[in-house]
Short mmCIF file of C-alpha atoms in Angstrom, two decimals:
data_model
loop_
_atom_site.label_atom_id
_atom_site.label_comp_id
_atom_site.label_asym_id
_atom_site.label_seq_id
_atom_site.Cartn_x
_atom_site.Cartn_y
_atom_site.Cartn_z
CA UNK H 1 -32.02 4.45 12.43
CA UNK H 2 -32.13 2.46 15.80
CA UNK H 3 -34.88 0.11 14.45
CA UNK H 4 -33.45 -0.63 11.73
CA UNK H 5 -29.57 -1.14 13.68
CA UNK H 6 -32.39 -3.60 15.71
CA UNK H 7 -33.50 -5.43 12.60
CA UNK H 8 -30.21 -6.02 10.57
CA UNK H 9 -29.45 -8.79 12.42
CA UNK H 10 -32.63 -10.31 11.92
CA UNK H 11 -32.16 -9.91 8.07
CA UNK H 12 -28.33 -11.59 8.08
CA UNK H 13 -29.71 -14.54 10.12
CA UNK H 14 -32.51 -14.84 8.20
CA UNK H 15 -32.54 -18.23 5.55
CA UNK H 16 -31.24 -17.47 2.26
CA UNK H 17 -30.50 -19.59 -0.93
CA UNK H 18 -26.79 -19.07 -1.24
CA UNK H 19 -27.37 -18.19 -5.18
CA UNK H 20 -24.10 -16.15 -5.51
CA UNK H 21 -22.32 -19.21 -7.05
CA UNK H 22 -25.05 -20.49 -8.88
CA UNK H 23 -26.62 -18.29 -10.60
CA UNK H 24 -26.12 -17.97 -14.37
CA UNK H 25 -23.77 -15.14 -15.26
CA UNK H 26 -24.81 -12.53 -17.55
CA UNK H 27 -24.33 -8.48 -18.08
CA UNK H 28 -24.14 -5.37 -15.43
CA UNK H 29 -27.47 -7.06 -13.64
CA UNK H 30 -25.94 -10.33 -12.89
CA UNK H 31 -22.98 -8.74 -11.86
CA UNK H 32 -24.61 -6.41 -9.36
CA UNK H 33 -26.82 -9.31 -7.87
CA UNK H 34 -23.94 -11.74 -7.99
CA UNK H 35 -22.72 -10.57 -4.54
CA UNK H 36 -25.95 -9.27 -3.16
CA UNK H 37 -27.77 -12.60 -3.75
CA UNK H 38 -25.07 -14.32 -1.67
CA UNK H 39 -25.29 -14.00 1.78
CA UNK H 40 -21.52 -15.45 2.65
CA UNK H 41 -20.25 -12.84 0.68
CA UNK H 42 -22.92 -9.63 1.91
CA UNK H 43 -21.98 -10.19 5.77
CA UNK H 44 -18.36 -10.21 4.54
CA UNK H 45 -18.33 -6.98 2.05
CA UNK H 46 -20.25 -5.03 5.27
CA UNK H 47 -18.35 -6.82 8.21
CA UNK H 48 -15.47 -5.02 6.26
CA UNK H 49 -17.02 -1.47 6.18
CA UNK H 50 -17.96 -1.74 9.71
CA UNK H 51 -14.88 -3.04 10.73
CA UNK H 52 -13.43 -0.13 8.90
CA UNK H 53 -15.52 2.08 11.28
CA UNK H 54 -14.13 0.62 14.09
CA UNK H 55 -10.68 1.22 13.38
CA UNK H 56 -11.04 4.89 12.04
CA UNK H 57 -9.14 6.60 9.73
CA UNK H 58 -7.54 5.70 7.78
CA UNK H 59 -8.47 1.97 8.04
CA UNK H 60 -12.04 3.78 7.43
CA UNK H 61 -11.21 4.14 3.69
CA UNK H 62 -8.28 2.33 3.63
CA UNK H 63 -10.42 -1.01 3.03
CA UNK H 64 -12.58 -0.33 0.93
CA UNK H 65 -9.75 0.75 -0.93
CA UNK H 66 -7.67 -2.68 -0.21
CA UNK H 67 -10.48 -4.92 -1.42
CA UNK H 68 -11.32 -4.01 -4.35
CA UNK H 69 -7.66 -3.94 -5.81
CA UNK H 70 -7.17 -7.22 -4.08
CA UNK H 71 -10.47 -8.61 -5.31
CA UNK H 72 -9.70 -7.91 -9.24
CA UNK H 73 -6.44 -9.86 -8.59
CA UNK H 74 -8.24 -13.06 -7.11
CA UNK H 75 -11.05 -12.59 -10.30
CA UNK H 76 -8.04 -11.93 -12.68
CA UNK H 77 -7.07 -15.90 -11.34
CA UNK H 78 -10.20 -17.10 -11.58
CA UNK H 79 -10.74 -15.91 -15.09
CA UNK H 80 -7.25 -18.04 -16.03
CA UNK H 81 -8.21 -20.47 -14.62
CA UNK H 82 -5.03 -20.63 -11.98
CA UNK H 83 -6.60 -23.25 -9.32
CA UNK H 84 -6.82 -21.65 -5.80
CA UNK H 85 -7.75 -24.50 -2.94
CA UNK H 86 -10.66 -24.32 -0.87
CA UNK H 87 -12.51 -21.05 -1.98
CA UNK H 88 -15.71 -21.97 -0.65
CA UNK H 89 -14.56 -22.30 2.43
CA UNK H 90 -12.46 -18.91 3.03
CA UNK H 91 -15.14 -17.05 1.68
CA UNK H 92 -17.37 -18.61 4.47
CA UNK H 93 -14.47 -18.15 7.08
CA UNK H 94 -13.89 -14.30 6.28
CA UNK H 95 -17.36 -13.91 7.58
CA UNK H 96 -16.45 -15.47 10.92
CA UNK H 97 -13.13 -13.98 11.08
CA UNK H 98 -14.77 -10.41 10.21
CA UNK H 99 -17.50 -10.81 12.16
CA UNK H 100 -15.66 -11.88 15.27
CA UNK H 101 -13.18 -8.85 14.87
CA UNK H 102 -16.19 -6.58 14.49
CA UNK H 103 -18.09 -8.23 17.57
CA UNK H 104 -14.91 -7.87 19.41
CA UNK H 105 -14.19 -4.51 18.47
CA UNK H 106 -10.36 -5.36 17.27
CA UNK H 107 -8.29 -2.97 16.79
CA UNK H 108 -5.18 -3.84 14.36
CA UNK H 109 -2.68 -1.43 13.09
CA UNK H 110 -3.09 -0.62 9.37
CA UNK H 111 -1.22 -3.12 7.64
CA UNK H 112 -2.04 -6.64 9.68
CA UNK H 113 -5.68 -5.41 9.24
CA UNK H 114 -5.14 -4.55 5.18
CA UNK H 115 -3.49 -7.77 5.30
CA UNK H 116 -6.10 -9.77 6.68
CA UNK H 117 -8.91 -8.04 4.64
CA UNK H 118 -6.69 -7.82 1.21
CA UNK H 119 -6.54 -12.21 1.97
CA UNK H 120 -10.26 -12.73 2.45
CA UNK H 121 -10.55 -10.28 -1.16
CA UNK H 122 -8.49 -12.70 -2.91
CA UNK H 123 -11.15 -15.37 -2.51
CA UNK H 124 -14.20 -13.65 -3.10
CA UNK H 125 -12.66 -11.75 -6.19
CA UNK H 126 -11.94 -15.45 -7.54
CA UNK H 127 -15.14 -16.66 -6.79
CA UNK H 128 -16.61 -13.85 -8.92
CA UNK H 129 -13.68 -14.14 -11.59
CA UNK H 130 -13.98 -17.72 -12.15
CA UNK H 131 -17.91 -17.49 -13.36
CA UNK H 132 -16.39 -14.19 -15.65
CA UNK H 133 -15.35 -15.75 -19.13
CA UNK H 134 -18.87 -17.98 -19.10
CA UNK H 135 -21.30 -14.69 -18.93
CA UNK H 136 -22.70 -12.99 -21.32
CA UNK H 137 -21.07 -10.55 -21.47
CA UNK H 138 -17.94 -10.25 -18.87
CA UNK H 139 -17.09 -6.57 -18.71
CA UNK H 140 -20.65 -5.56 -18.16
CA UNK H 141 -20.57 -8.37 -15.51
CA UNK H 142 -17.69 -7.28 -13.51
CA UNK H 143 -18.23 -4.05 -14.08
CA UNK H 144 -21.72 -5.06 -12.48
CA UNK H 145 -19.83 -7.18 -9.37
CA UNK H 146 -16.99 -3.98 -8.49
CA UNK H 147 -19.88 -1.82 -8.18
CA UNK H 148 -21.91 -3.63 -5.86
CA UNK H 149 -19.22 -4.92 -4.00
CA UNK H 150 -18.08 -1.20 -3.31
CA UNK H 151 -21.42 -0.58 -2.70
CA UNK H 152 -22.00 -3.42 0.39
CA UNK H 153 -18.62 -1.76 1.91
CA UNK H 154 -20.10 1.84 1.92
CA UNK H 155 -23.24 0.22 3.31
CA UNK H 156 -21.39 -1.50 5.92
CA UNK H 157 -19.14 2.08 6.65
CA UNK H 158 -22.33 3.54 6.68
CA UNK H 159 -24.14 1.85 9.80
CA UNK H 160 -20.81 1.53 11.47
CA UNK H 161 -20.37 5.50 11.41
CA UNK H 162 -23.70 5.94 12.35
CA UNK H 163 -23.27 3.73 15.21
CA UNK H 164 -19.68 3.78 16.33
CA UNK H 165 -20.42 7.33 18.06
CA UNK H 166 -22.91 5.96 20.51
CA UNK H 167 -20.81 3.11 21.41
CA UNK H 168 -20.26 -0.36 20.19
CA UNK H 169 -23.26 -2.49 21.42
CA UNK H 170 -24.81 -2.31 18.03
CA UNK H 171 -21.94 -2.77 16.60
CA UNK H 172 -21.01 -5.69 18.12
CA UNK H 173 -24.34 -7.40 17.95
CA UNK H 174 -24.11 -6.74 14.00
CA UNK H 175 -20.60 -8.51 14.09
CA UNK H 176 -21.81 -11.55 16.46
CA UNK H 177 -24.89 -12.11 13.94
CA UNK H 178 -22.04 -11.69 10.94
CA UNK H 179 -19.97 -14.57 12.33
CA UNK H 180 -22.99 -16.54 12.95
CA UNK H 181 -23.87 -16.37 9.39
CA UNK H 182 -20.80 -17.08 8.02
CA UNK H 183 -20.40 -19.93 11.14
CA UNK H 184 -23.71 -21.16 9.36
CA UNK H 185 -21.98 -21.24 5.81
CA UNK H 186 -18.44 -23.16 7.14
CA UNK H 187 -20.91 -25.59 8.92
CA UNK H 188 -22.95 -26.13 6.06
CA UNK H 189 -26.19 -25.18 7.36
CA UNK H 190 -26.92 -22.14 5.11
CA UNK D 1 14.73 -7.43 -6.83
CA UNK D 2 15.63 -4.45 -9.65
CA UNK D 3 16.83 -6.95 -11.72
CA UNK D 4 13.79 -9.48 -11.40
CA UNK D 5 11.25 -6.07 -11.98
CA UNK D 6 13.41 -5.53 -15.12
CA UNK D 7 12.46 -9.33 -16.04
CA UNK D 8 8.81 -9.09 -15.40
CA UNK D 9 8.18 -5.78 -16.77
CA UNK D 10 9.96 -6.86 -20.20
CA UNK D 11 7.94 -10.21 -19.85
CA UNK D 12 4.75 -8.25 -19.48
CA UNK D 13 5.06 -5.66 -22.28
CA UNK D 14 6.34 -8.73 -25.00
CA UNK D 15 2.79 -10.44 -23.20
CA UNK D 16 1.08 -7.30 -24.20
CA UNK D 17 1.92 -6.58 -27.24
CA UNK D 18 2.01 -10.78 -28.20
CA UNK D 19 -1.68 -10.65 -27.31
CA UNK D 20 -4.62 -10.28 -30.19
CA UNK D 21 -6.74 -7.29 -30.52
CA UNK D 22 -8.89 -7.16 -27.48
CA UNK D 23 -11.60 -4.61 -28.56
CA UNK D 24 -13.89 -5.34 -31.92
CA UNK D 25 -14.35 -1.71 -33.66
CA UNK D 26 -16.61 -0.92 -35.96
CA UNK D 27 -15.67 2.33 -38.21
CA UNK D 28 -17.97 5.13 -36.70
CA UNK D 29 -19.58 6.69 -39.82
CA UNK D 30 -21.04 9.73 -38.21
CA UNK D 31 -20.77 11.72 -34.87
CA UNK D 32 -23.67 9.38 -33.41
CA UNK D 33 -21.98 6.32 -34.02
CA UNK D 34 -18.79 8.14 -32.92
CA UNK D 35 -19.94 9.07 -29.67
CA UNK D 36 -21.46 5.29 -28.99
CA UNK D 37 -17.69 3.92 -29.61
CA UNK D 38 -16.17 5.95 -27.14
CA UNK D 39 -18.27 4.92 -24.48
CA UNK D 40 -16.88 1.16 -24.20
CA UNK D 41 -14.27 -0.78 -22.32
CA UNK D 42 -12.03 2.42 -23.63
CA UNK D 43 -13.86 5.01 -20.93
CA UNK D 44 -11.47 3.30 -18.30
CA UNK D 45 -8.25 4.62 -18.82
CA UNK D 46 -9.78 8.36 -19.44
CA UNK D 47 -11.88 8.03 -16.87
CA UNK D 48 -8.83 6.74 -14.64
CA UNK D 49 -6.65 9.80 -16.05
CA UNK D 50 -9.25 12.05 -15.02
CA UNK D 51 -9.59 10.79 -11.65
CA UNK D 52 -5.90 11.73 -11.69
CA UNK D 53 -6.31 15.25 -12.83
CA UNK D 54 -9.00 15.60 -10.26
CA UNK D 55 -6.96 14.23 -7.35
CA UNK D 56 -3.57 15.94 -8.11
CA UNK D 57 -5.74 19.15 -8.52
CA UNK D 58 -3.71 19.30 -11.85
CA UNK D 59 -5.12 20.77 -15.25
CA UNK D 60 -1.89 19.73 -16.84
CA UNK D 61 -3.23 16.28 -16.77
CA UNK D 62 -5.74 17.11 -18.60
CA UNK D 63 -4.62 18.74 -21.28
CA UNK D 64 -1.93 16.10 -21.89
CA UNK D 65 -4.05 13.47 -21.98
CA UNK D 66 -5.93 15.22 -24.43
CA UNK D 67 -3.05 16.48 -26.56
CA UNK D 68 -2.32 12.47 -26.06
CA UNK D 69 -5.42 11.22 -27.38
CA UNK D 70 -5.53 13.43 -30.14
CA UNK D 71 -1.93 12.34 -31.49
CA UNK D 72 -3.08 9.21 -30.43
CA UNK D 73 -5.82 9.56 -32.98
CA UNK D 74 -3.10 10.44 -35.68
CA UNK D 75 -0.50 8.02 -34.56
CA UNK D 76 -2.77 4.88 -34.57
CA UNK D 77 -1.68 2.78 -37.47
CA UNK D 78 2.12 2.92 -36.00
CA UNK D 79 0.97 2.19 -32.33
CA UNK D 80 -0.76 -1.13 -33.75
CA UNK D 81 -3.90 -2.98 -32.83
CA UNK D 82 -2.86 -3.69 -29.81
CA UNK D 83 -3.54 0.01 -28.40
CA UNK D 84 -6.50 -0.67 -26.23
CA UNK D 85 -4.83 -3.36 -24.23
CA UNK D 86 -1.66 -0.98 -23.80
CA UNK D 87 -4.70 1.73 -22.29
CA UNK D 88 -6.11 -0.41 -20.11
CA UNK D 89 -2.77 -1.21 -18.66
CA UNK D 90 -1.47 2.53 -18.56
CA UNK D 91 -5.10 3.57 -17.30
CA UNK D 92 -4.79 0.93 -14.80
CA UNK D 93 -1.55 2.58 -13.62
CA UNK D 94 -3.15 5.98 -13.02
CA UNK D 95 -6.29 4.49 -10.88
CA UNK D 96 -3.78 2.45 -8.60
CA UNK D 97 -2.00 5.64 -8.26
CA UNK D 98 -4.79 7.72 -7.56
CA UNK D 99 -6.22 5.09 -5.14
CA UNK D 100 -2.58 4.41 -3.26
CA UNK D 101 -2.73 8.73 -2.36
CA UNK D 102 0.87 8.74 -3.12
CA UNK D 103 1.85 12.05 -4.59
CA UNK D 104 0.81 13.03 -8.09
CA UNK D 105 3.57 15.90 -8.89
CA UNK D 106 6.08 13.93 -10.32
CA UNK D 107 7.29 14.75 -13.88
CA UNK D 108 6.46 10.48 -14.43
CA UNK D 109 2.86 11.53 -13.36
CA UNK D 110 2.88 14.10 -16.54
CA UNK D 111 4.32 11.29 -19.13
CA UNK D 112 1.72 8.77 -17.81
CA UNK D 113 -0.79 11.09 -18.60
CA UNK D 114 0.42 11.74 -22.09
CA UNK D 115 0.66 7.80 -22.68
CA UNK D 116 -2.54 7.23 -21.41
CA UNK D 117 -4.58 10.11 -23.43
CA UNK D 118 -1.85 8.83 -26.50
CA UNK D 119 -3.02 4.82 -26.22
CA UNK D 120 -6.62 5.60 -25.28
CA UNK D 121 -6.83 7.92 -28.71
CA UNK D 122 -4.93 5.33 -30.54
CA UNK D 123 -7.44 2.66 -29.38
CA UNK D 124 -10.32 4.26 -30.11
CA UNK D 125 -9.43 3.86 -33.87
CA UNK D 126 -8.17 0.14 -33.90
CA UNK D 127 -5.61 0.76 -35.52
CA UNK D 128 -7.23 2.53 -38.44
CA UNK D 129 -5.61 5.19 -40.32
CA UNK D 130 -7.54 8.54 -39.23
CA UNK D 131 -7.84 9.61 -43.12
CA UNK D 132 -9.81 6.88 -44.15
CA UNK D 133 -12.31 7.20 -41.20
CA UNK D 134 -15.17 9.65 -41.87
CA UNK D 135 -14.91 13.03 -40.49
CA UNK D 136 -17.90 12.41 -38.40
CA UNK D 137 -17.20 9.51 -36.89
CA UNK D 138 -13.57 10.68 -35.82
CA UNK D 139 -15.16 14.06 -34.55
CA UNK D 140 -17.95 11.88 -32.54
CA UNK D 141 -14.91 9.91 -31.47
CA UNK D 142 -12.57 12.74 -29.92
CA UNK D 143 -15.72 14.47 -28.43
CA UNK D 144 -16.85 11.63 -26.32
CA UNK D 145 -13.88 10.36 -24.94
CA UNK D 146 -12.64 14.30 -24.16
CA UNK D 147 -15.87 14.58 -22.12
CA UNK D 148 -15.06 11.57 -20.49
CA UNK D 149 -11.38 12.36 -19.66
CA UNK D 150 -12.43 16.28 -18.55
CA UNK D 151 -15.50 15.05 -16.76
CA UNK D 152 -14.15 13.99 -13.29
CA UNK D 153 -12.46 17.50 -13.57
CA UNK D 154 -15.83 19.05 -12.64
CA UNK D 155 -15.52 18.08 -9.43
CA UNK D 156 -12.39 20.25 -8.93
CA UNK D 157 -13.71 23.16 -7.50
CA UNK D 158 -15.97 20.55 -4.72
CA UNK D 159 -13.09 19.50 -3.96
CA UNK D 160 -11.83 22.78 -2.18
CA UNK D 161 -15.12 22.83 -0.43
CA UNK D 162 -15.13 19.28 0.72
CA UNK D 163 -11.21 18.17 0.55
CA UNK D 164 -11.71 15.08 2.89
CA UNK D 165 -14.83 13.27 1.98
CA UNK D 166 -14.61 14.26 -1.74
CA UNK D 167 -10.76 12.96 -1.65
CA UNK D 168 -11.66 9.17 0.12
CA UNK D 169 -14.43 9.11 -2.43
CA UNK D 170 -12.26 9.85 -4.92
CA UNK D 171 -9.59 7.06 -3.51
CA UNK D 172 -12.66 4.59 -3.69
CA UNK D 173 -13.94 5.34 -7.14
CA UNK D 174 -10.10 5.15 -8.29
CA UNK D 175 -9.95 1.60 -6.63
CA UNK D 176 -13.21 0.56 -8.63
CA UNK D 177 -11.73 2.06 -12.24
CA UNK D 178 -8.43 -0.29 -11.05
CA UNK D 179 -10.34 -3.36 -10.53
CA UNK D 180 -12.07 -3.42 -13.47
CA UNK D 181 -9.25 -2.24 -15.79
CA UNK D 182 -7.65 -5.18 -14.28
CA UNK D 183 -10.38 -7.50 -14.68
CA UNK D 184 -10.63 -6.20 -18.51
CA UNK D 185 -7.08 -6.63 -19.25
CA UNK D 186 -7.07 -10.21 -18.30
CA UNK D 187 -10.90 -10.73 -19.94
CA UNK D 188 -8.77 -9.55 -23.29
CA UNK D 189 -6.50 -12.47 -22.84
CA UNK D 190 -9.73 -14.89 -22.80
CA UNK D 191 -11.45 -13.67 -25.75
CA UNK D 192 -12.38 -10.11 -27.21
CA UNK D 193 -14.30 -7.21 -25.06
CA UNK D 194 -18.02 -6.80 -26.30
#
């Protein structure tokens, strides 16, 4: 477990092609890659489950909860079509802001920290929603992009519970090497 | 604020029922091709519903979502095509409500439950008349999306074992159903649902 808490940051720095919003859209498959094969948006969708961690219950579920509901109203815009400004960008910022509230261990009440989260959803669930009516076959692909989204935030609740108990260094480091990579993204380097 | 709700709710039904069909149905001829058409976009809602059941710890749910869908499955041709939209919206109101954790004892809880098993049966259809669908194919129909509504149920008697983790879980899965019902409901407004 600790050598593999060792090499996560290694994998979120490492150089990716940022294919999320790229990619042709299809069915479920698309949809479940479509946030995995994105970097900016898997060190967001974990920085929330560890950031979760930190906080406790019930910001430990509470999240995952937000985002999702949050998320299928920023995908229901993008599939109208409503224009939302700069998308690229916040998606590349919530993995700074994320990432520096996990390195720094923040600890928000419930509702700033819903707030904050339920924001950064609104983007990515556009992002995804806005490459919807184009695939294949758009249920299957959303369907496809929920799942896998859920999935990155109990990945992300996962390490942090499995950490959180034996104090935050590894924590932390995981949050620093978030922000980095979504630093990297907002710069344009990734 | 009341008054404004009023406004948007009445602005959201005429929206939903203005819309076209959303779902293409084929007439199931046998309990095969019965069982295949309940298992589309239609397996929110009941699935949502039985989330429901399962987190209020609540047979009653159950059984009037499926004394719903089976009037639903008579009532179709007066409910209109535009059914399946109508579940995904109702549905959609059970898996915010099962996500939220708000209380589930409410008499409202019960009539949602009704409406949702009554749409969701009256969708399944599209609008047919039950009489001139074949026996199998409405028998295929009612079996697979009772199995899907009664499903999450099994994990009733877990949930005694393991109330915390089984509840969040619950919460999450509820918060996935609500997405995607939502995303669905505004994919019908683009174009049909595959």
């Amino acid at each position: 477990m600790k050598r593999i808490a060792l090499l996560a940051p290694w994998v979120l720095l490492a150089p990716g092609a940022a294919l999320a919003h790229s990619a042709e859209a299809g069915g479920l498959v698309s949809g479940l890659s479509h946030p995995i094969l994105g970097p900016d948006h898997v060190v967001a969708m974990v920085a929330v489950g560890l950031w979760g961690a930190i906080l406790g219950r019930p910001a430990l579920w509470a999240l995952p909860v937000a985002f999702p509901l949050v998320m299928a109203f920023g995908g229901m815009l993008g599939i109208m079509g409503v224009p939302l400004p700069s998308v690229e960008t916040a998606i590349a910022l919530s993995g700074v802001v994320l990432g520096l509230l996990v390195a720094f261990a923040v600890r928000l009440p419930l509702v700033p920290a819903c707030l904050i989260v339920g924001t950064f959803a609104l983007f990515h669930g556009y992002a995804h929603g806005a490459e919807l009516p184009a695939s294949a076959n758009p249920l299957a692909f959303a369907v496809g992009f929920v799942i896998s989204t859920g999935a990155l935030h109990l990945l992300g609740v996962g390490v942090g519970e499995a950490t959180v108990a034996r104090g935050k260094p590894i924590l932390r480091t995981l949050g620093a090497a978030i922000a980095l990579t979504g630093g990297a993204f907002l710069a344009g380097l990734a | 604020m009341r008054r404004a709700a009023g406004r948007a709710g009445r602005a959201g039904l005429l929206l939903l029922l203005g819309a076209g069909p959303a779902v293409a149905h084929g007439i199931p001829r046998n309990v095969g091709e019965g069982l295949a058409a309940s298992g589309g976009p239609l397996l929110l809602p009941l699935l949502a519903l039985g989330l429901m059941a399962v987190m209020a710890r609540r047979r009653e749910f159950v059984l009037a979502g499926a004394a719903g869908l089976l009037a639903g499955l008579i009532l179709a041709p007066w409910i209109g095509p535009n059914a399946d939209l109508l579940a995904l919206a109702a549905g959609f109101a059970c898996a915010v409500l099962t996500a939220t954790g708000l209380p589930l004892a409410g008499p409202g809880h019960m009539a949602l439950a009704a409406l949702t098993g009554t749409l969701a049966g009256a969708a399944l259809t599209g609008g047919h008349d039950p009489r001139t669908l074949p026996a199998g194919g409405l028998a295929g129909l009612a079996l697979g999306s009772l199995v899907a509504l009664a499903g999450p149920f099994a994990l009733a008697p877990l949930l005694s074992r393991w109330p915390g983790p089984l509840r969040i879980g619950l919460r999450v899965a509820a918060s996935w159903v609500a997405a995607i019902s939502a995303l669905a409901l505004s994919l019908t407004f683009a174009g049909p649902l595959p």
